[in-house]
PDB file of C-alpha atoms and ligand atoms in Angstrom:
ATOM      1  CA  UNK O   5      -6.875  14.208  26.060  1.00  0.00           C
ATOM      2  CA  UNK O   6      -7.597  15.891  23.124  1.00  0.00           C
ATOM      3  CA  UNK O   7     -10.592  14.170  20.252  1.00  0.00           C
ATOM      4  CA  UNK O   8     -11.963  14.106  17.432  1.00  0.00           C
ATOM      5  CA  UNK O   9     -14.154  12.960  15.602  1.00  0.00           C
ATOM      6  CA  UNK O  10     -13.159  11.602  11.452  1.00  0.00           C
ATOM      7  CA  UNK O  11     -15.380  10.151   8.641  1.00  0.00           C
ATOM      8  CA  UNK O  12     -13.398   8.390   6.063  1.00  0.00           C
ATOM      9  CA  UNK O  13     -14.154   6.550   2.960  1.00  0.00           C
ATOM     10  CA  UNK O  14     -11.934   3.513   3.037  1.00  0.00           C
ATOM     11  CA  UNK O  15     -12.354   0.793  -0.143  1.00  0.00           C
ATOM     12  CA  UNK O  16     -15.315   2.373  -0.706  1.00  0.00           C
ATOM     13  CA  UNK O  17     -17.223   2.571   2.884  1.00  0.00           C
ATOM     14  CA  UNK O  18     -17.400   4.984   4.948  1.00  0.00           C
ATOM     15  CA  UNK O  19     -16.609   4.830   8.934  1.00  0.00           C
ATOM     16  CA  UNK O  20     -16.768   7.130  11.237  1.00  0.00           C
ATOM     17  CA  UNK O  21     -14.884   7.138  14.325  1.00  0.00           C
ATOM     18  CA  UNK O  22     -13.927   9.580  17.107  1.00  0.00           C
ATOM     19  CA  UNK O  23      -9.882   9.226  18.160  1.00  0.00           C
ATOM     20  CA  UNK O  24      -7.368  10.789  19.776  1.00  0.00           C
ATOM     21  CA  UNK O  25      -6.014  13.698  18.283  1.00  0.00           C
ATOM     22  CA  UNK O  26      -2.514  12.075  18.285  1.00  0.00           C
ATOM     23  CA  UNK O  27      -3.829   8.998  16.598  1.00  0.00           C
ATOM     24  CA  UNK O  28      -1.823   7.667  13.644  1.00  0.00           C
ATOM     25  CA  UNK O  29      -3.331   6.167  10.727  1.00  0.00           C
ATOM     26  CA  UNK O  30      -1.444   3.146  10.779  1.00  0.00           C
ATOM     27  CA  UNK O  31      -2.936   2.388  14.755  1.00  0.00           C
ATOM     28  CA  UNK O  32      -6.574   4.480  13.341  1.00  0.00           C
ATOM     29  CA  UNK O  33      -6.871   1.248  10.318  1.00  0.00           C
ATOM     30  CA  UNK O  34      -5.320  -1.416  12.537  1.00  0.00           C
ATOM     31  CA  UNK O  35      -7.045  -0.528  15.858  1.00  0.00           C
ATOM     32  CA  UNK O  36      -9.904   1.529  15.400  1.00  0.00           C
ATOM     33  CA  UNK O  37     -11.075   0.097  12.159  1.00  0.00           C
ATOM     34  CA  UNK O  38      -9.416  -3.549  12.365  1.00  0.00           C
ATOM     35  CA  UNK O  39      -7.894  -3.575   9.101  1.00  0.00           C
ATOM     36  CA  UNK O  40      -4.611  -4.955  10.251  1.00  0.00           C
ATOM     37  CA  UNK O  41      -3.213  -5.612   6.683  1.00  0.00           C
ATOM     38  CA  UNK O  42      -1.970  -2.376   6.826  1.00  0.00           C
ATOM     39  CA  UNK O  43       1.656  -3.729   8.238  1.00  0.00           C
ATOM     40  CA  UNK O  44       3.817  -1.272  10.361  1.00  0.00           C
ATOM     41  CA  UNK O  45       7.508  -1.823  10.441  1.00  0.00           C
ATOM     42  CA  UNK O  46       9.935   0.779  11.060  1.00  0.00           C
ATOM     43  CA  UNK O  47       7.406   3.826  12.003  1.00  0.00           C
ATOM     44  CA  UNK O  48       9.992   5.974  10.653  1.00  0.00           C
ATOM     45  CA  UNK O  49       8.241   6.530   7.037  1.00  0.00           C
ATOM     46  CA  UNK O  50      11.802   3.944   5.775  1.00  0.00           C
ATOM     47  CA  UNK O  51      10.156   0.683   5.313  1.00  0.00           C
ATOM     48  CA  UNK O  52       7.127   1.143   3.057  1.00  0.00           C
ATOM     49  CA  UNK O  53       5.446  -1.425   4.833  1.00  0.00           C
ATOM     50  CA  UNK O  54       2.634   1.110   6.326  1.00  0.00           C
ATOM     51  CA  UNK O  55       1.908   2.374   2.602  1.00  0.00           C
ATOM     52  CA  UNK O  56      -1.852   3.151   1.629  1.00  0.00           C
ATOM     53  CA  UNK O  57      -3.185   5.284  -1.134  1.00  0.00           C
ATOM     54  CA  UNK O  58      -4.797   8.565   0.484  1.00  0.00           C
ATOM     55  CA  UNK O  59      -6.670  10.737  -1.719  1.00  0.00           C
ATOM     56  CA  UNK O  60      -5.266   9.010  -4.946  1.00  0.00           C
ATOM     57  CA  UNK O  61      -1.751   8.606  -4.484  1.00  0.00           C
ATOM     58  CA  UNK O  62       0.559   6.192  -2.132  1.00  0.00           C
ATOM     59  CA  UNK O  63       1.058   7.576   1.481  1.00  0.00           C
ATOM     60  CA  UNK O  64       2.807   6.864   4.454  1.00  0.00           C
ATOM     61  CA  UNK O  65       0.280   5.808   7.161  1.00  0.00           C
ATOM     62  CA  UNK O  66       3.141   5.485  10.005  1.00  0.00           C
ATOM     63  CA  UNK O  67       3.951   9.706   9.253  1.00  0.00           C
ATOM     64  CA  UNK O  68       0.187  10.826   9.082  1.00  0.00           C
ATOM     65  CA  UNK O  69      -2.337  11.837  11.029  1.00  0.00           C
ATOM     66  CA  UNK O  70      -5.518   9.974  11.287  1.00  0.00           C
ATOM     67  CA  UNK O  71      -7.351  13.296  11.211  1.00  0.00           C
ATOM     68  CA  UNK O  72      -5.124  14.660   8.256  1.00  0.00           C
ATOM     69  CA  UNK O  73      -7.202  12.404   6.624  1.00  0.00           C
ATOM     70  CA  UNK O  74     -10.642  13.258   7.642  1.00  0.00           C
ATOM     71  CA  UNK O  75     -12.434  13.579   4.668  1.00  0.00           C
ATOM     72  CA  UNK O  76     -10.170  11.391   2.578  1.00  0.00           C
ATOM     73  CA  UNK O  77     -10.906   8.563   0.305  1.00  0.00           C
ATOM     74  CA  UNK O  78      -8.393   5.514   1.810  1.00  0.00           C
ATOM     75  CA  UNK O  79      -7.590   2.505  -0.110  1.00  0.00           C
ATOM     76  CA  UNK O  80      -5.902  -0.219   1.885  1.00  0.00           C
ATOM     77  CA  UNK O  81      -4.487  -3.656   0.650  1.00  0.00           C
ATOM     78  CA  UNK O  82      -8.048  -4.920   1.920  1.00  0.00           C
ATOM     79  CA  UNK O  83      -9.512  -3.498  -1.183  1.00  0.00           C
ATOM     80  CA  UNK O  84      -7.331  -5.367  -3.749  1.00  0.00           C
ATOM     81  CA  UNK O  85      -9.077  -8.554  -3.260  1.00  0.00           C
ATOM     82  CA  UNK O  86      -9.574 -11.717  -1.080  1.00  0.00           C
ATOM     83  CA  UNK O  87      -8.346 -15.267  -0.424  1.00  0.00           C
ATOM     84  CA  UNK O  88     -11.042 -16.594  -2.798  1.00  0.00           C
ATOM     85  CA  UNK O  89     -10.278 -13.877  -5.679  1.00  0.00           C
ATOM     86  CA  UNK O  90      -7.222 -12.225  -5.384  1.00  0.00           C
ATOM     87  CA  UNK O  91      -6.636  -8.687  -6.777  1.00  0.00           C
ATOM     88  CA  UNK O  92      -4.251  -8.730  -9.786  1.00  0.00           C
ATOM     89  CA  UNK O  93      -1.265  -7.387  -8.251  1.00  0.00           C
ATOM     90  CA  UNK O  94      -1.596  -9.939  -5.554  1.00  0.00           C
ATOM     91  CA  UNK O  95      -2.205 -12.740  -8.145  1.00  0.00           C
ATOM     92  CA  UNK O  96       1.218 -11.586 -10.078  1.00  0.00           C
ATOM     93  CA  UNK O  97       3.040 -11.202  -7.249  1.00  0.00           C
ATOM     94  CA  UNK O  98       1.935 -15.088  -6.043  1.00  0.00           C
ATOM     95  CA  UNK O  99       2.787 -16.111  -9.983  1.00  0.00           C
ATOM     96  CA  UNK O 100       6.131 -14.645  -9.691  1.00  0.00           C
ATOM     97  CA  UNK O 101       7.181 -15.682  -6.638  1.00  0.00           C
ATOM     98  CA  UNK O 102       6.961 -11.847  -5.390  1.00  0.00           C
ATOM     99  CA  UNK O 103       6.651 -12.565  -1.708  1.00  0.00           C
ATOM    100  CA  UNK O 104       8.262 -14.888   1.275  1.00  0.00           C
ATOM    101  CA  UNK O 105       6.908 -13.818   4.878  1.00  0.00           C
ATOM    102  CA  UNK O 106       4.674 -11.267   3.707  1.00  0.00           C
ATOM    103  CA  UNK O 107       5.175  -8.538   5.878  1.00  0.00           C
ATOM    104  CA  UNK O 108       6.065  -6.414   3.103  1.00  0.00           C
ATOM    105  CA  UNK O 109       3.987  -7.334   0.510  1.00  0.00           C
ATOM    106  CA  UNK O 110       0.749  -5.144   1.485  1.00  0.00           C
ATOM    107  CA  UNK O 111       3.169  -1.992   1.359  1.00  0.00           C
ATOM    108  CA  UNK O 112       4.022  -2.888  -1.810  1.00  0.00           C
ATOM    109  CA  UNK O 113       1.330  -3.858  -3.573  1.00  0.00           C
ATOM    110  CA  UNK O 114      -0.482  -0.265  -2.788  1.00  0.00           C
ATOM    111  CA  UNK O 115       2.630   1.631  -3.475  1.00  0.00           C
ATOM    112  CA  UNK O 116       2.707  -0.504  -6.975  1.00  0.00           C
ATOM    113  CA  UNK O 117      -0.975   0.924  -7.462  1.00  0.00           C
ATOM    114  CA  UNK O 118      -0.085   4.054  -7.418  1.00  0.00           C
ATOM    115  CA  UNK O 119       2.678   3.379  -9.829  1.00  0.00           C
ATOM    116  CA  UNK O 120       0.797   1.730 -12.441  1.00  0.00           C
ATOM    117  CA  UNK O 121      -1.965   4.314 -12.555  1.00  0.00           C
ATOM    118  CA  UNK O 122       0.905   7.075 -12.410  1.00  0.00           C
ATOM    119  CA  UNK O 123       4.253   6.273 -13.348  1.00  0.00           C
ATOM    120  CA  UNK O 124       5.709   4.766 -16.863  1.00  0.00           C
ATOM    121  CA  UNK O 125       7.774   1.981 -15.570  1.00  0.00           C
ATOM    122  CA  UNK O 126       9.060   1.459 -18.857  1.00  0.00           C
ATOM    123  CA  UNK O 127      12.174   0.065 -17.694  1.00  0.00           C
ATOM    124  CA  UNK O 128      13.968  -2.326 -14.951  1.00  0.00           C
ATOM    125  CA  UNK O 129      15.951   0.102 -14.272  1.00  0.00           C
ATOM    126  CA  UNK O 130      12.391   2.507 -13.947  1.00  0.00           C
ATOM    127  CA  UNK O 131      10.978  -0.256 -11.635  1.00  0.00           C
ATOM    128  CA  UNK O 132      13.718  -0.541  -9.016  1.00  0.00           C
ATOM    129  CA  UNK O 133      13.896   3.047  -8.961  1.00  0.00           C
ATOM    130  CA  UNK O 134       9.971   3.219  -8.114  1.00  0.00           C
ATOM    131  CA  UNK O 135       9.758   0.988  -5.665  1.00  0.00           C
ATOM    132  CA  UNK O 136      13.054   2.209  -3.480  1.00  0.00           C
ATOM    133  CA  UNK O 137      10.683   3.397  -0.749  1.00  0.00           C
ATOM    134  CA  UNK O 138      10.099   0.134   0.055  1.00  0.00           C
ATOM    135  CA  UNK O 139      12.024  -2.715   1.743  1.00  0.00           C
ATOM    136  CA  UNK O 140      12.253  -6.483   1.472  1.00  0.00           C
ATOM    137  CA  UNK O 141      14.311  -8.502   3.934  1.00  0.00           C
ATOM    138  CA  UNK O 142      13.045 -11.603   1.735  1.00  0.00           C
ATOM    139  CA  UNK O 143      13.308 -11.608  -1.729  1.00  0.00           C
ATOM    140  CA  UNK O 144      15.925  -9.982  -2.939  1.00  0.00           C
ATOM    141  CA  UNK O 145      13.362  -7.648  -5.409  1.00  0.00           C
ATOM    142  CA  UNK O 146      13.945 -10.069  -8.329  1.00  0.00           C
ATOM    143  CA  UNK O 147      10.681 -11.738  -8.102  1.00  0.00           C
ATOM    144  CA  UNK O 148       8.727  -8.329  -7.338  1.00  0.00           C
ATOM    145  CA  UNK O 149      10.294  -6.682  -9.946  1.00  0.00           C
ATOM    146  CA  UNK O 150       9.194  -9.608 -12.336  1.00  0.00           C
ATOM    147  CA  UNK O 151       5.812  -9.201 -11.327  1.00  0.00           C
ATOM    148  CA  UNK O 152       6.090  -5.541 -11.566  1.00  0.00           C
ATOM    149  CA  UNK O 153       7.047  -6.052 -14.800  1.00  0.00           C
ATOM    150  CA  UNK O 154       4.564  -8.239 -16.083  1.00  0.00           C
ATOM    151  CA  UNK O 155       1.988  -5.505 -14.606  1.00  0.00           C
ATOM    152  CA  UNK O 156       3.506  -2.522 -16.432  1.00  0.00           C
ATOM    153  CA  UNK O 157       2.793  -4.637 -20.086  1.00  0.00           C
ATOM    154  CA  UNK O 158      -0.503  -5.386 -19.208  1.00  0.00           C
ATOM    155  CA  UNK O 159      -1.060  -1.797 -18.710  1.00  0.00           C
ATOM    156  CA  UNK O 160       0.419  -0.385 -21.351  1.00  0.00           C
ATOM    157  CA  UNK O 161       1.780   2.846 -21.999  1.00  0.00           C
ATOM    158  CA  UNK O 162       0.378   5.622 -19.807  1.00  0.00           C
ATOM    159  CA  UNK O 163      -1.644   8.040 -21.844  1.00  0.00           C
TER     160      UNK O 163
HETATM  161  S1  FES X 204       6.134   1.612   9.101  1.00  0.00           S
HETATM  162 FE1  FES X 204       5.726   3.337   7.891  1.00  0.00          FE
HETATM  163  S2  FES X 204       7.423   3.505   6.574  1.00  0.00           S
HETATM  164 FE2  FES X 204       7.938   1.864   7.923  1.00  0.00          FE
HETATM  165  S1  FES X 205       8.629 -11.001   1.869  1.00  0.00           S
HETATM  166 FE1  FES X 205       9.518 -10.917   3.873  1.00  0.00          FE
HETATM  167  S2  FES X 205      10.067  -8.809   4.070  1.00  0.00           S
HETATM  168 FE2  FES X 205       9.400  -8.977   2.036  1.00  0.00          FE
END
């Protein structure tokens, strides 16, 4: 069996851990560092549900490496906020009516972080397009397109 050992910064902390060389970093957050929000669904990099921001933009977790990322800065939907002060994606998404079960929602809420700090979303059209990596057996994207939406004003134009 084959180790090693990682340090990574994730939300801000850093943890170090030594894992299997093998080790995904969907398992390394749920099972090493017990940050099971991190959902895993298909495992197949299809869903979206696995989706953290690594290094600054939205990533996979179920098609990387735990020690690809050694050295990384993670953010996880454990970041965005908490049951007493939810992050503002999560508080649009619970205005709009963005989620039903829930299993996707953590996938989506990091992969529309990225977005908004990257991506103009200027349009519906823009939105649905942006957030085709991920998959909703729920809601029928209305609702997290709304919120997506309402998001994208607040923001403003990227510069
Ligand atoms: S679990 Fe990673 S994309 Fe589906
Ligand atoms: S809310 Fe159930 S899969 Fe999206």
């Amino acid at each position: 069996m084959s180790e090693k050992t990682i340090t990574v910064s994730v939300n801000g902390a850093y943890m170090t851990r030594t894992i299997e060389a093998r080790t995904l970093l969907s398992d390394f957050l749920r099972q090493d560092l017990c940050l099971t929000g991190t959902h895993i669904g298909c495992e197949h990099g299809v869903c979206g549900a696995c989706t953290v921001i690594l290094d600054g933009r939205s990533a996979r977790s179920c098609l990387t490496l735990a020690v690809q990322a050694d050295g990384s800065e993670i953010e996880t939907i454990e970041g965005q906020g908490s049951v007493d002060k939810l992050g503002r994606i999560q508080e649009a998404f619970r205005e709009h009516h963005g989620l039903q079960c829930g299993f996707c929602t953590p996938g989506f809420i990091m992969a529309i972080t990225d977005l908004l700090r990257h991506h103009p979303l200027e349009t519906d059209e823009e939105i649905r397009e942006a957030l085709s990596g991920n998959i909703c057996r729920c809601t029928g994207y209305e609702n997290i397109v709304n919120a997506v939406r309402e998001l994208a004003k607040e923001r403003g134009p990227l510069e």
